[in-house]
Amino acid sequence: EAGVAQSPRYKIIEKRQSVAFWCNPISGHATLYWYQQILGQGPKLLIQFQNNGVVDDSQLPKDRFSAERLKGVDSTLKIQPAKLEDSAVYLCASSSLDRIYGYTFGSGTRLTVV
Amino acid sequence: DQQVKQNSPSLSVQEGRISILNCDYTNSMFDYFLWYKKYPAEGPTFLISISSIKDKNEDGRFTVFLNKSAKHLSLHIVPSQPGDSAVYFCAATLRNSGNTPLVFGKGTRLSVIA
């Protein structure tokens, strides 16, 4: 089974620029999550999709962050404009409805805002 | 208001000895708990889980203990191996409420010394 694919692996941008991350979940996984992991912290949920609908985006800073899941498969997360405090690893994860074994995470995108 | 707490940022153990990683939670509604392991530049990978109806779950060298009354769980690794050196995240969720997201602790960095 192929894992969760994320790109790019690394990104360095200047503050006030925009950036986008891409995620391709495991085939057949209905649920997709974006997490933000700041250095020294645990992953924090940004948004959860069920198929192509948003289930929970209560912790997404909507003034600058946006996300979509096209046709219930791939997803993109965008930041516009970026701030220094957005420097973090952005993790995508997917899960099936029977989630006994937990999510499967991608390798993440490490964003550095300078 | 951290709902899942890992109060030890790091732990160092000799190879062959037992590693004990601790986790506390505050939300009494959590009923499913997971441990994830994370190597540098990789996403977290699922390690072991436990339902709130159990007090112990074992998988090879890894055992998770749950004390619901104390809202405490621990991960035991016996014997510890150098390859176990990683960051370990404790996570909790409301398993019976559909695909609710995982809430993570800040992680504990385990170093196993040969």
PDB file of C-alpha atoms in Angstrom:
ATOM      1  CA  GLU A   1       0.000   0.000   0.000  1.00  0.00           C
ATOM      2  CA  ALA A   2       1.451   3.363  -1.006  1.00  0.00           C
ATOM      3  CA  GLY A   3       1.767   5.867   1.808  1.00  0.00           C
ATOM      4  CA  VAL A   4       0.610   9.459   2.117  1.00  0.00           C
ATOM      5  CA  ALA A   5       2.534  11.610  -0.348  1.00  0.00           C
ATOM      6  CA  GLN A   6       3.386  15.218   0.377  1.00  0.00           C
ATOM      7  CA  SER A   7       5.253  17.852  -1.580  1.00  0.00           C
ATOM      8  CA  PRO A   8       7.411  19.793  -1.442  1.00  0.00           C
ATOM      9  CA  ARG A   9       9.592  18.372   1.342  1.00  0.00           C
ATOM     10  CA  TYR A  10      11.125  21.733   2.159  1.00  0.00           C
ATOM     11  CA  LYS A  11      10.214  25.332   1.419  1.00  0.00           C
ATOM     12  CA  ILE A  12      11.852  28.611   2.388  1.00  0.00           C
ATOM     13  CA  ILE A  13       9.948  31.831   1.750  1.00  0.00           C
ATOM     14  CA  GLU A  14      10.048  35.401   2.905  1.00  0.00           C
ATOM     15  CA  LYS A  15       7.355  36.755   5.178  1.00  0.00           C
ATOM     16  CA  ARG A  16       4.304  38.083   3.361  1.00  0.00           C
ATOM     17  CA  GLN A  17       4.850  35.662   0.481  1.00  0.00           C
ATOM     18  CA  SER A  18       2.404  32.885  -0.250  1.00  0.00           C
ATOM     19  CA  VAL A  19       3.015  29.129  -0.310  1.00  0.00           C
ATOM     20  CA  ALA A  20       1.051  25.986  -1.084  1.00  0.00           C
ATOM     21  CA  PHE A  21       1.469  22.394   0.043  1.00  0.00           C
ATOM     22  CA  TRP A  22       0.070  19.315  -1.632  1.00  0.00           C
ATOM     23  CA  CYS A  23      -1.073  16.001  -0.189  1.00  0.00           C
ATOM     24  CA  ASN A  24      -2.149  12.752  -1.820  1.00  0.00           C
ATOM     25  CA  PRO A  25      -3.705  10.411   0.770  1.00  0.00           C
ATOM     26  CA  ILE A  26      -3.815   6.644   0.781  1.00  0.00           C
ATOM     27  CA  SER A  27      -6.247   5.391  -1.813  1.00  0.00           C
ATOM     28  CA  GLY A  28      -9.694   4.853  -0.364  1.00  0.00           C
ATOM     29  CA  HIS A  29      -9.093   6.825   2.820  1.00  0.00           C
ATOM     30  CA  ALA A  30     -12.118   9.062   3.268  1.00  0.00           C
ATOM     31  CA  THR A  31     -10.673  11.261   5.996  1.00  0.00           C
ATOM     32  CA  LEU A  32      -7.797  13.667   5.485  1.00  0.00           C
ATOM     33  CA  TYR A  33      -6.153  15.878   8.078  1.00  0.00           C
ATOM     34  CA  TRP A  34      -3.660  18.719   7.991  1.00  0.00           C
ATOM     35  CA  TYR A  35      -1.581  19.197  11.127  1.00  0.00           C
ATOM     36  CA  GLN A  36       0.935  21.894  12.005  1.00  0.00           C
ATOM     37  CA  GLN A  37       3.928  20.883  14.095  1.00  0.00           C
ATOM     38  CA  ILE A  38       5.994  23.726  15.480  1.00  0.00           C
ATOM     39  CA  LEU A  39       9.457  22.788  16.734  1.00  0.00           C
ATOM     40  CA  GLY A  40       9.250  21.328  20.240  1.00  0.00           C
ATOM     41  CA  GLN A  41       5.476  20.917  20.087  1.00  0.00           C
ATOM     42  CA  GLY A  42       3.149  18.092  19.195  1.00  0.00           C
ATOM     43  CA  PRO A  43       1.143  18.141  15.971  1.00  0.00           C
ATOM     44  CA  LYS A  44      -1.841  20.481  16.119  1.00  0.00           C
ATOM     45  CA  LEU A  45      -4.894  19.939  13.918  1.00  0.00           C
ATOM     46  CA  LEU A  46      -5.545  22.640  11.353  1.00  0.00           C
ATOM     47  CA  ILE A  47      -8.364  21.101   9.305  1.00  0.00           C
ATOM     48  CA  GLN A  48     -10.150  17.793   8.814  1.00  0.00           C
ATOM     49  CA  PHE A  49     -11.909  16.691   5.627  1.00  0.00           C
ATOM     50  CA  GLN A  50     -14.370  13.851   5.218  1.00  0.00           C
ATOM     51  CA  ASN A  51     -14.357  13.081   1.496  1.00  0.00           C
ATOM     52  CA  ASN A  52     -14.415  16.618   0.041  1.00  0.00           C
ATOM     53  CA  GLY A  53     -16.320  18.263   2.889  1.00  0.00           C
ATOM     54  CA  VAL A  54     -14.806  20.117   5.832  1.00  0.00           C
ATOM     55  CA  VAL A  55     -15.543  18.475   9.189  1.00  0.00           C
ATOM     56  CA  ASP A  56     -13.469  20.678  11.490  1.00  0.00           C
ATOM     57  CA  ASP A  57     -11.547  23.840  10.671  1.00  0.00           C
ATOM     58  CA  SER A  58     -11.952  25.540  14.031  1.00  0.00           C
ATOM     59  CA  GLN A  59      -8.184  25.892  14.532  1.00  0.00           C
ATOM     60  CA  LEU A  60      -7.367  27.057  11.016  1.00  0.00           C
ATOM     61  CA  PRO A  61      -6.316  30.752  10.924  1.00  0.00           C
ATOM     62  CA  LYS A  62      -8.739  31.559   8.161  1.00  0.00           C
ATOM     63  CA  ASP A  63      -7.442  35.064   7.574  1.00  0.00           C
ATOM     64  CA  ARG A  64      -4.321  33.567   6.020  1.00  0.00           C
ATOM     65  CA  PHE A  65      -4.754  29.811   5.695  1.00  0.00           C
ATOM     66  CA  SER A  66      -7.012  28.012   3.256  1.00  0.00           C
ATOM     67  CA  ALA A  67      -7.398  24.392   2.276  1.00  0.00           C
ATOM     68  CA  GLU A  68      -9.375  22.370  -0.189  1.00  0.00           C
ATOM     69  CA  ARG A  69      -9.783  18.735  -1.088  1.00  0.00           C
ATOM     70  CA  LEU A  70     -10.510  18.177  -4.724  1.00  0.00           C
ATOM     71  CA  LYS A  71     -12.941  15.392  -5.597  1.00  0.00           C
ATOM     72  CA  GLY A  72     -12.395  13.876  -2.176  1.00  0.00           C
ATOM     73  CA  VAL A  73      -8.830  12.815  -2.994  1.00  0.00           C
ATOM     74  CA  ASP A  74      -5.853  15.221  -3.145  1.00  0.00           C
ATOM     75  CA  SER A  75      -5.669  18.250  -0.912  1.00  0.00           C
ATOM     76  CA  THR A  76      -3.828  21.550  -0.926  1.00  0.00           C
ATOM     77  CA  LEU A  77      -3.079  23.835   2.004  1.00  0.00           C
ATOM     78  CA  LYS A  78      -2.222  27.455   1.273  1.00  0.00           C
ATOM     79  CA  ILE A  79      -0.801  30.238   3.392  1.00  0.00           C
ATOM     80  CA  GLN A  80      -1.159  33.807   2.160  1.00  0.00           C
ATOM     81  CA  PRO A  81       0.532  35.919   3.416  1.00  0.00           C
ATOM     82  CA  ALA A  82       3.000  33.947   5.506  1.00  0.00           C
ATOM     83  CA  LYS A  83       4.253  35.130   8.896  1.00  0.00           C
ATOM     84  CA  LEU A  84       7.422  34.187  10.748  1.00  0.00           C
ATOM     85  CA  GLU A  85       5.395  32.146  13.254  1.00  0.00           C
ATOM     86  CA  ASP A  86       4.136  29.909  10.435  1.00  0.00           C
ATOM     87  CA  SER A  87       7.546  28.229  10.344  1.00  0.00           C
ATOM     88  CA  ALA A  88       6.724  24.612  11.114  1.00  0.00           C
ATOM     89  CA  VAL A  89       6.341  21.162   9.629  1.00  0.00           C
ATOM     90  CA  TYR A  90       2.993  20.704   7.932  1.00  0.00           C
ATOM     91  CA  LEU A  91       1.824  17.117   8.162  1.00  0.00           C
ATOM     92  CA  CYS A  92      -0.902  15.515   6.135  1.00  0.00           C
ATOM     93  CA  ALA A  93      -2.551  12.341   7.385  1.00  0.00           C
ATOM     94  CA  SER A  94      -5.327  10.103   6.164  1.00  0.00           C
ATOM     95  CA  SER A  95      -7.455   7.432   7.760  1.00  0.00           C
ATOM     96  CA  SER A  96     -10.160   4.978   6.857  1.00  0.00           C
ATOM     97  CA  LEU A  97     -13.486   4.879   8.645  1.00  0.00           C
ATOM     98  CA  ASP A  98     -12.307   1.949  10.737  1.00  0.00           C
ATOM     99  CA  ARG A  99      -9.398   3.675  12.437  1.00  0.00           C
ATOM    100  CA  ILE A 100      -8.184   0.988  14.773  1.00  0.00           C
ATOM    101  CA  TYR A 101      -4.580   1.460  13.739  1.00  0.00           C
ATOM    102  CA  GLY A 102      -4.586   5.208  13.722  1.00  0.00           C
ATOM    103  CA  TYR A 103      -3.757   7.623  11.014  1.00  0.00           C
ATOM    104  CA  THR A 104      -1.070   7.294   8.395  1.00  0.00           C
ATOM    105  CA  PHE A 105       1.055  10.414   8.178  1.00  0.00           C
ATOM    106  CA  GLY A 106       3.052  11.735   5.274  1.00  0.00           C
ATOM    107  CA  SER A 107       6.653  12.839   5.746  1.00  0.00           C
ATOM    108  CA  GLY A 108       5.595  16.463   5.998  1.00  0.00           C
ATOM    109  CA  THR A 109       6.660  19.748   4.465  1.00  0.00           C
ATOM    110  CA  ARG A 110       9.124  21.798   6.483  1.00  0.00           C
ATOM    111  CA  LEU A 111       8.351  25.486   5.988  1.00  0.00           C
ATOM    112  CA  THR A 112      10.803  28.190   6.992  1.00  0.00           C
ATOM    113  CA  VAL A 113       9.608  31.789   6.833  1.00  0.00           C
ATOM    114  CA  VAL A 114      12.426  34.343   6.924  1.00  0.00           C
TER     115      VAL A 114
ATOM    116  CA  ASP B   1      -5.083  24.261  27.851  1.00  0.00           C
ATOM    117  CA  GLN B   2      -3.151  21.176  26.893  1.00  0.00           C
ATOM    118  CA  GLN B   3      -5.420  18.179  27.018  1.00  0.00           C
ATOM    119  CA  VAL B   4      -2.584  15.688  26.552  1.00  0.00           C
ATOM    120  CA  LYS B   5       0.612  16.261  28.477  1.00  0.00           C
ATOM    121  CA  GLN B   6       4.009  14.660  28.221  1.00  0.00           C
ATOM    122  CA  ASN B   7       5.980  16.299  30.981  1.00  0.00           C
ATOM    123  CA  SER B   8       9.358  14.768  30.193  1.00  0.00           C
ATOM    124  CA  PRO B   9      10.879  16.377  27.092  1.00  0.00           C
ATOM    125  CA  SER B  10      13.649  13.805  26.982  1.00  0.00           C
ATOM    126  CA  LEU B  11      14.701  10.437  28.373  1.00  0.00           C
ATOM    127  CA  SER B  12      18.010   8.619  28.141  1.00  0.00           C
ATOM    128  CA  VAL B  13      18.218   4.855  28.685  1.00  0.00           C
ATOM    129  CA  GLN B  14      20.918   2.235  28.322  1.00  0.00           C
ATOM    130  CA  GLU B  15      20.498  -0.418  25.670  1.00  0.00           C
ATOM    131  CA  GLY B  16      18.784  -3.510  27.059  1.00  0.00           C
ATOM    132  CA  ARG B  17      17.087  -1.667  29.913  1.00  0.00           C
ATOM    133  CA  ILE B  18      13.450  -0.623  30.173  1.00  0.00           C
ATOM    134  CA  SER B  19      12.227   2.705  28.784  1.00  0.00           C
ATOM    135  CA  ILE B  20       9.119   4.174  30.405  1.00  0.00           C
ATOM    136  CA  LEU B  21       7.426   7.109  28.749  1.00  0.00           C
ATOM    137  CA  ASN B  22       4.575   8.826  30.546  1.00  0.00           C
ATOM    138  CA  CYS B  23       1.505  10.710  29.426  1.00  0.00           C
ATOM    139  CA  ASP B  24      -1.324  12.437  31.282  1.00  0.00           C
ATOM    140  CA  TYR B  25      -4.621  13.695  29.919  1.00  0.00           C
ATOM    141  CA  THR B  26      -7.265  16.018  31.247  1.00  0.00           C
ATOM    142  CA  ASN B  27     -10.311  15.327  29.087  1.00  0.00           C
ATOM    143  CA  SER B  28     -12.314  12.512  30.669  1.00  0.00           C
ATOM    144  CA  MET B  29     -14.201  12.069  27.381  1.00  0.00           C
ATOM    145  CA  PHE B  30     -11.135  10.599  25.678  1.00  0.00           C
ATOM    146  CA  ASP B  31     -11.619   6.879  25.247  1.00  0.00           C
ATOM    147  CA  TYR B  32      -8.881   5.785  22.893  1.00  0.00           C
ATOM    148  CA  PHE B  33      -5.164   6.398  23.214  1.00  0.00           C
ATOM    149  CA  LEU B  34      -2.284   5.928  20.818  1.00  0.00           C
ATOM    150  CA  TRP B  35       1.481   6.204  20.781  1.00  0.00           C
ATOM    151  CA  TYR B  36       3.344   7.422  17.721  1.00  0.00           C
ATOM    152  CA  LYS B  37       7.046   7.302  17.020  1.00  0.00           C
ATOM    153  CA  LYS B  38       8.807   9.932  14.931  1.00  0.00           C
ATOM    154  CA  TYR B  39      12.242   9.872  13.371  1.00  0.00           C
ATOM    155  CA  PRO B  40      13.827  13.095  12.054  1.00  0.00           C
ATOM    156  CA  ALA B  41      12.540  14.204   8.650  1.00  0.00           C
ATOM    157  CA  GLU B  42       9.785  11.588   8.709  1.00  0.00           C
ATOM    158  CA  GLY B  43       6.130  11.710   9.658  1.00  0.00           C
ATOM    159  CA  PRO B  44       4.930  10.087  12.890  1.00  0.00           C
ATOM    160  CA  THR B  45       4.241   6.361  12.597  1.00  0.00           C
ATOM    161  CA  PHE B  46       1.684   4.456  14.630  1.00  0.00           C
ATOM    162  CA  LEU B  47       3.177   2.282  17.356  1.00  0.00           C
ATOM    163  CA  ILE B  48       0.513   0.934  19.691  1.00  0.00           C
ATOM    164  CA  SER B  49      -2.919   1.874  20.997  1.00  0.00           C
ATOM    165  CA  ILE B  50      -5.274   1.098  23.837  1.00  0.00           C
ATOM    166  CA  SER B  51      -8.984   1.423  24.342  1.00  0.00           C
ATOM    167  CA  SER B  52     -10.345   2.831  27.586  1.00  0.00           C
ATOM    168  CA  ILE B  53     -12.020  -0.494  28.339  1.00  0.00           C
ATOM    169  CA  LYS B  54      -8.586  -2.063  28.792  1.00  0.00           C
ATOM    170  CA  ASP B  55      -5.754  -1.345  31.179  1.00  0.00           C
ATOM    171  CA  LYS B  56      -2.957  -2.982  29.223  1.00  0.00           C
ATOM    172  CA  ASN B  57      -2.061  -3.736  25.643  1.00  0.00           C
ATOM    173  CA  GLU B  58       1.085  -5.522  24.570  1.00  0.00           C
ATOM    174  CA  ASP B  59       2.787  -5.817  21.204  1.00  0.00           C
ATOM    175  CA  GLY B  60       6.199  -7.415  21.229  1.00  0.00           C
ATOM    176  CA  ARG B  61       8.625  -5.209  23.133  1.00  0.00           C
ATOM    177  CA  PHE B  62       6.015  -2.472  23.551  1.00  0.00           C
ATOM    178  CA  THR B  63       3.357  -2.363  26.269  1.00  0.00           C
ATOM    179  CA  VAL B  64       0.951   0.453  26.995  1.00  0.00           C
ATOM    180  CA  PHE B  65      -0.686   0.760  30.404  1.00  0.00           C
ATOM    181  CA  LEU B  66      -3.764   2.868  31.071  1.00  0.00           C
ATOM    182  CA  ASN B  67      -4.901   4.121  34.476  1.00  0.00           C
ATOM    183  CA  LYS B  68      -8.241   5.781  33.813  1.00  0.00           C
ATOM    184  CA  SER B  69      -8.818   6.956  37.354  1.00  0.00           C
ATOM    185  CA  ALA B  70      -5.498   8.804  37.285  1.00  0.00           C
ATOM    186  CA  LYS B  71      -5.923   9.860  33.631  1.00  0.00           C
ATOM    187  CA  HIS B  72      -2.463   8.486  33.013  1.00  0.00           C
ATOM    188  CA  LEU B  73      -0.896   6.178  30.508  1.00  0.00           C
ATOM    189  CA  SER B  74       2.596   4.912  29.987  1.00  0.00           C
ATOM    190  CA  LEU B  75       4.559   3.187  27.263  1.00  0.00           C
ATOM    191  CA  HIS B  76       7.082   0.552  28.277  1.00  0.00           C
ATOM    192  CA  ILE B  77       9.778  -0.606  25.892  1.00  0.00           C
ATOM    193  CA  VAL B  78      11.648  -3.741  26.964  1.00  0.00           C
ATOM    194  CA  PRO B  79      14.416  -4.275  26.087  1.00  0.00           C
ATOM    195  CA  SER B  80      15.320  -0.883  24.672  1.00  0.00           C
ATOM    196  CA  GLN B  81      17.367  -0.865  21.474  1.00  0.00           C
ATOM    197  CA  PRO B  82      19.369   1.909  19.795  1.00  0.00           C
ATOM    198  CA  GLY B  83      16.866   1.908  16.928  1.00  0.00           C
ATOM    199  CA  ASP B  84      14.174   2.969  19.399  1.00  0.00           C
ATOM    200  CA  SER B  85      15.819   6.389  19.653  1.00  0.00           C
ATOM    201  CA  ALA B  86      13.144   8.767  18.394  1.00  0.00           C
ATOM    202  CA  VAL B  87      10.498  11.220  19.567  1.00  0.00           C
ATOM    203  CA  TYR B  88       7.433   9.511  21.015  1.00  0.00           C
ATOM    204  CA  PHE B  89       4.060  11.239  20.924  1.00  0.00           C
ATOM    205  CA  CYS B  90       1.097  10.303  23.049  1.00  0.00           C
ATOM    206  CA  ALA B  91      -2.281  10.977  21.429  1.00  0.00           C
ATOM    207  CA  ALA B  92      -5.909  10.685  22.470  1.00  0.00           C
ATOM    208  CA  THR B  93      -9.258  10.711  20.725  1.00  0.00           C
ATOM    209  CA  LEU B  94     -12.963  10.017  21.069  1.00  0.00           C
ATOM    210  CA  ARG B  95     -12.979   6.771  19.152  1.00  0.00           C
ATOM    211  CA  ASN B  96     -16.651   6.115  19.305  1.00  0.00           C
ATOM    212  CA  SER B  97     -17.573   9.486  17.868  1.00  0.00           C
ATOM    213  CA  GLY B  98     -16.607   8.831  14.303  1.00  0.00           C
ATOM    214  CA  ASN B  99     -13.402  10.115  12.794  1.00  0.00           C
ATOM    215  CA  THR B 100     -12.621  12.664  15.457  1.00  0.00           C
ATOM    216  CA  PRO B 101      -9.088  14.033  15.297  1.00  0.00           C
ATOM    217  CA  LEU B 102      -6.186  12.987  17.469  1.00  0.00           C
ATOM    218  CA  VAL B 103      -4.952  15.364  20.159  1.00  0.00           C
ATOM    219  CA  PHE B 104      -1.210  15.072  20.653  1.00  0.00           C
ATOM    220  CA  GLY B 105       1.162  15.727  23.498  1.00  0.00           C
ATOM    221  CA  LYS B 106       4.423  17.608  22.960  1.00  0.00           C
ATOM    222  CA  GLY B 107       6.471  14.458  22.695  1.00  0.00           C
ATOM    223  CA  THR B 108       9.342  12.836  24.579  1.00  0.00           C
ATOM    224  CA  ARG B 109      12.709  12.361  22.919  1.00  0.00           C
ATOM    225  CA  LEU B 110      14.077   8.925  23.789  1.00  0.00           C
ATOM    226  CA  SER B 111      17.787   8.255  23.429  1.00  0.00           C
ATOM    227  CA  VAL B 112      18.919   4.659  23.805  1.00  0.00           C
ATOM    228  CA  ILE B 113      22.626   4.486  24.481  1.00  0.00           C
ATOM    229  CA  ALA B 114      24.581   1.473  23.316  1.00  0.00           C
TER     230      ALA B 114
END
